[in-house]
Coordinates of C-alpha atoms in Angstrom, one line a residue:
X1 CA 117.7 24.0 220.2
X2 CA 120.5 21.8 219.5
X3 CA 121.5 20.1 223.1
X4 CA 124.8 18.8 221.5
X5 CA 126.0 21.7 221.0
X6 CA 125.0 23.2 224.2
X7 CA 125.9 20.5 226.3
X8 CA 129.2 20.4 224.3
X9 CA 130.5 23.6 224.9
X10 CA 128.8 23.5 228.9
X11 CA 130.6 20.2 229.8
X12 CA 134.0 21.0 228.0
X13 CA 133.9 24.7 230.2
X14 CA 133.0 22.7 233.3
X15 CA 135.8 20.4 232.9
X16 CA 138.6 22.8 232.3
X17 CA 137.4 24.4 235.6
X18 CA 137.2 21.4 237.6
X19 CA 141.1 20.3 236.6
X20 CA 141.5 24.1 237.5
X21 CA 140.0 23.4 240.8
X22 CA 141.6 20.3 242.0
X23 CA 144.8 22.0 240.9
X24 CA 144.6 24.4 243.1
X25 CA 143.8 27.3 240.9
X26 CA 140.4 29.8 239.6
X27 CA 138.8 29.5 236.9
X28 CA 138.0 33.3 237.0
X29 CA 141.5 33.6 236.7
X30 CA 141.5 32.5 233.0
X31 CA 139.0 35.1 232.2
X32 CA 141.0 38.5 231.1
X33 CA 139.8 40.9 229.1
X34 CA 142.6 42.0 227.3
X35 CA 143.6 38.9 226.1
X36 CA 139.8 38.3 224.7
X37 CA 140.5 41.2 222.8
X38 CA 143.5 40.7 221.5
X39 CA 142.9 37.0 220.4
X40 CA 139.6 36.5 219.1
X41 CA 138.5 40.1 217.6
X42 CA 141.7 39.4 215.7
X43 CA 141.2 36.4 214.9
X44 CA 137.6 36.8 213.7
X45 CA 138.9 39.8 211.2
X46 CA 142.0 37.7 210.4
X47 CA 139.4 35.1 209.0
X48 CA 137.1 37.6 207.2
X49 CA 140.7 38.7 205.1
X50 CA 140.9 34.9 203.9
X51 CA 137.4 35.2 203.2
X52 CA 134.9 36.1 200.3
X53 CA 133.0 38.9 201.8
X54 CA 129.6 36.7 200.5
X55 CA 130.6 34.1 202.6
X56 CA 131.6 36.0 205.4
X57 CA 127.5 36.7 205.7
X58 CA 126.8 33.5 205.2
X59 CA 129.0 32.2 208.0
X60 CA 127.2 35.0 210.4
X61 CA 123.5 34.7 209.1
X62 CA 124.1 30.7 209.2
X63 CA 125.1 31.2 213.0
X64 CA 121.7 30.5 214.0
X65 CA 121.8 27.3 212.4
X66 CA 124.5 25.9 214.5
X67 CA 122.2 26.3 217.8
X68 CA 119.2 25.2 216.5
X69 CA 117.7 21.6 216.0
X70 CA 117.9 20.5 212.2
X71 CA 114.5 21.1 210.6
X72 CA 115.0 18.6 208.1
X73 CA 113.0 15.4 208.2
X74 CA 113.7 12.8 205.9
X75 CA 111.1 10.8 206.8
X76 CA 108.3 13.7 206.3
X77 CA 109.6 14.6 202.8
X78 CA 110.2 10.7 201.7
X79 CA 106.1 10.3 202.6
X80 CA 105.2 13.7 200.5
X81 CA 107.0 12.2 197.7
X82 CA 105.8 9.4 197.4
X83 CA 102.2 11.2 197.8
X84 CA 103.3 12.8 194.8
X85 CA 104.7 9.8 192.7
X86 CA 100.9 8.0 193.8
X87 CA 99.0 11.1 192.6
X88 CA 101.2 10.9 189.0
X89 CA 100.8 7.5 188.0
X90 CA 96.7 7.8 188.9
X91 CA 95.9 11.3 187.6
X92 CA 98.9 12.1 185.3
X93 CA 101.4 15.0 185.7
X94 CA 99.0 17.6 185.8
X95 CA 97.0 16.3 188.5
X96 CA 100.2 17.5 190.4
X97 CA 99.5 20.9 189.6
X98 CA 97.0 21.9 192.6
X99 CA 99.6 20.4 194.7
X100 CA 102.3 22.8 194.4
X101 CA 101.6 25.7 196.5
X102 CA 101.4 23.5 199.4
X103 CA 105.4 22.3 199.1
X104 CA 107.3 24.4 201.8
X105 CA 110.5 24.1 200.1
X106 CA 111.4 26.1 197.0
X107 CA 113.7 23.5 196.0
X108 CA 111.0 20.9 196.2
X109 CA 108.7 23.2 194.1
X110 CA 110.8 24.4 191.3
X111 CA 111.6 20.6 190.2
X112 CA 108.1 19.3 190.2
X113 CA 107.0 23.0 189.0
X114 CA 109.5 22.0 185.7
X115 CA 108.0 18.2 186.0
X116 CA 104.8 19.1 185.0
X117 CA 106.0 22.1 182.3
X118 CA 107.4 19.2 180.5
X119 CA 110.9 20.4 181.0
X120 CA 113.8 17.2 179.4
X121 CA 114.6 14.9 182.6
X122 CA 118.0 15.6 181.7
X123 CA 117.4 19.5 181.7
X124 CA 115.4 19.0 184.9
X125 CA 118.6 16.5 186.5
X126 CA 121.0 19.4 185.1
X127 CA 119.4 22.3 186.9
X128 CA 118.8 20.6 189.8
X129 CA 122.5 19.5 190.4
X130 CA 123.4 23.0 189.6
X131 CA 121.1 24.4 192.9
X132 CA 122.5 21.4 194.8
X133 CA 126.4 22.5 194.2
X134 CA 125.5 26.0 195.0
X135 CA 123.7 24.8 197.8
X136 CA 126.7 23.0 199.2
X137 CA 129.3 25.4 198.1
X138 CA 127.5 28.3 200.1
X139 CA 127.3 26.3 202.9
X140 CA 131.3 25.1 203.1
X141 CA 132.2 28.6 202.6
X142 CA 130.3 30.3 205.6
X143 CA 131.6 26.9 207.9
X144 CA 135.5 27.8 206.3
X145 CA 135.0 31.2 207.7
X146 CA 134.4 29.5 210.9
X147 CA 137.1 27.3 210.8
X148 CA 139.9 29.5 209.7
X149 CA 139.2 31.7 212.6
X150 CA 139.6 28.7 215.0
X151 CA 142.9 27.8 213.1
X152 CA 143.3 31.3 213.4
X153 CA 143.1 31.8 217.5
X154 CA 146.1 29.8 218.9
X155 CA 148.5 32.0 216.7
X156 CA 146.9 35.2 218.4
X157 CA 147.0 33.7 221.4
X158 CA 150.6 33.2 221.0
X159 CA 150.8 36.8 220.1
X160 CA 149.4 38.0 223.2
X161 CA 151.3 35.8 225.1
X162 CA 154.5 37.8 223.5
X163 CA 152.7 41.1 223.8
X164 CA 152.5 40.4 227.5
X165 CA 155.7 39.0 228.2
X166 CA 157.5 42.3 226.5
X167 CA 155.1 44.5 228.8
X168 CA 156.3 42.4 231.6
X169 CA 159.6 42.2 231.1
X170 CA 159.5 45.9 231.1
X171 CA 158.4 45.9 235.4
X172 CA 162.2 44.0 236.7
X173 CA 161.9 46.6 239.0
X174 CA 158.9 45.5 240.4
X175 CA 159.0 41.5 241.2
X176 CA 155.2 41.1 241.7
X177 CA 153.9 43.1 239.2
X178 CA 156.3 41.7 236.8
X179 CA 154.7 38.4 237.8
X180 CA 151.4 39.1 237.4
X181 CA 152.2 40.5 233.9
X182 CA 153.4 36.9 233.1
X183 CA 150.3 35.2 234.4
X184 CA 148.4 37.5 232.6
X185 CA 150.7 37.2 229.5
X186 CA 149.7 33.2 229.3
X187 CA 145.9 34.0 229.6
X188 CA 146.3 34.9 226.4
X189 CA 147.7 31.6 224.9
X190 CA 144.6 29.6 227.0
X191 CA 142.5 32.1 225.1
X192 CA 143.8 31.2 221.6
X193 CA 143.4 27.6 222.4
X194 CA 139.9 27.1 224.1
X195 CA 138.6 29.4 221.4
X196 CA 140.6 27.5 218.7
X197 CA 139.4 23.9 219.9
X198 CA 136.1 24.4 222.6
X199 CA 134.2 27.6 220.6
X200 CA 134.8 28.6 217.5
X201 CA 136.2 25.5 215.5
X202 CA 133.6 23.5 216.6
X203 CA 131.1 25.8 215.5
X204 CA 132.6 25.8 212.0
X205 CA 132.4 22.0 212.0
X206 CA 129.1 21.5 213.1
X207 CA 127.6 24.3 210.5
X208 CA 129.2 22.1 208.1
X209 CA 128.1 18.7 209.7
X210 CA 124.4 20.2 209.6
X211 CA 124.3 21.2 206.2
X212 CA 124.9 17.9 205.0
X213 CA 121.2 17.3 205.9
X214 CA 119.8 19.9 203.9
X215 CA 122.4 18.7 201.0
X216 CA 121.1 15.0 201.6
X217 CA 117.5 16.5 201.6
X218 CA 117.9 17.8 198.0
X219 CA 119.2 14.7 196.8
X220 CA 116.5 12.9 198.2
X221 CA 114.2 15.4 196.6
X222 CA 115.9 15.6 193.3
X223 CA 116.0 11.2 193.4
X224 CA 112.3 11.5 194.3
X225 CA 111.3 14.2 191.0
X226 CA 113.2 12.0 189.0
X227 CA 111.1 8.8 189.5
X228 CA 108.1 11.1 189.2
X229 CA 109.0 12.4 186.4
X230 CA 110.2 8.5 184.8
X231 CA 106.9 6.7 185.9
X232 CA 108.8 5.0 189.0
X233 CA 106.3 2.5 190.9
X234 CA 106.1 4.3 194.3
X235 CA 106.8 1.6 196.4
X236 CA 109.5 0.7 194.0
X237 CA 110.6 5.0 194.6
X238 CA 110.2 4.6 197.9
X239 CA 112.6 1.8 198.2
X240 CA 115.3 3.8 196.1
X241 CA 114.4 7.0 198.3
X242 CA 115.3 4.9 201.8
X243 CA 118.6 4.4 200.3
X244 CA 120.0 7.7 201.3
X245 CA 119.1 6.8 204.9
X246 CA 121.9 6.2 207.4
X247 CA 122.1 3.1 209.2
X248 CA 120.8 4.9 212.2
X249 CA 117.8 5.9 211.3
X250 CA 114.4 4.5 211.0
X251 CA 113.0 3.6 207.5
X252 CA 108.9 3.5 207.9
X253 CA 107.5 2.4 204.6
X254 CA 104.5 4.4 203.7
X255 CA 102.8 1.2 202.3
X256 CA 103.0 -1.0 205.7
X257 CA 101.7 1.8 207.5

């Protein structure tokens, strides 16, 4: 589970209710119904319009992803690697072969699966690129979906908010009903906007955020078959590999272990 996300959503709910609070008002008095159906139903099918039906799946299969803790571990995949580049340059290509059913990522196998075929390094950098961009494109167009129904949400909310006020405006003969209608009316707009900028925005953002680790984990990989494939020392690899590390994460060489 992915805390940040959690904790994020938690702690921006509890703080609109504790302004709420000291103000004076509820924060069960920001929860209506009608204006959740009006604003972000609409806004979710408003989204799927503007949307390639593929990625439309994408965004809700992906959903998962958002909540969960990245499985990616640069670290692990770096060490297997380089496992691989010290089994090369001692037993040859083929002595890679055996190996191959025990790589958990397809990406991972179907490079050093075309390694040991043989297959041009330029071919094998071609291809690989190829699955990278389709990687990434998939990716950025289930988090657009995402993010065009947060841009989306406001504007409905505003819509409500008019829808209300017309129904309101309709009870002049009634003072308090007419202003409950209004206070109503506005739940919409606060709809629109916390969904916009606490819910689903964020969620379109950090889908995309996320899947720059798997992106960064196929480049590491693809880097990584490369080397194999050239001859690369592996410490020499390994220091090439460490490269795509960020400046807050830990490099452990595999050779000063």
């Amino acid at each position: 589970m992915d805390l940040t996300v959690i904790l994020g959503m938690l702690f921006a709910v509890i703080s609109l209710s504790t302004g709420d609070i000291l103000d004076g008002g509820n924060p069960l008095g920001l929860l209506h119904i009608t204006s959740f159906l009006i604003v972000i139903p609409t806004a979710l099918a408003s989204a799927m319009t503007g949307t390639s039906g593929d990625y439309v799946k994408a965004a809700y299969r992906e959903l998962k992803f958002v909540f969960k803790k990245s499985p990616v571990n640069f670290q692990e995949r770096i060490n297997q690697i380089i496992e691989f580049s010290i089994i090369a340059r001692r037993d040859g290509l083929l002595g890679l072969e055996p190996h191959i059913n025990n790589i958990d990522d397809e990406f991972f196998k179907k490079g050093l699966s075309m390694t040991i075929d043989g297959i041009d390094i330029d071919e094998i950098e071609t291809t690989l690129e190829i699955l990278i961009d389709e990687t990434e494109e998939y990716y950025h167009g289930a988090a657009h979906y995402w993010i065009l129904a947060g841009e989306t949400c406001p504007v409905m909310g505003l819509i409500g908010a008019v829808m209300g006020l017309i129904l309101a405006l309709q009870k002049l003969n009634d003072p308090v009903a007419m202003a409950e209608g209004i206070a109503g009316a506005f739940t919409a707009t606060v709809t629109g906007i916390a969904g916009a900028y606490m819910f689903i925005g964020p969620i379109g953002n950090k889908l995309k955020a996320k899947s720059r680790h798997n992106i960064r984990e196929k480049q590491i990989i693809l880097a990584g078959i490369l080397g194999i494939a050239s001859g690369d020392n592996p410490r020499a690899l390994e220091g090439k590999l460490f490269h795509y590390f960020s400046p807050l994460e830990e490099k452990k060489s595999k050779f000063e272990q």
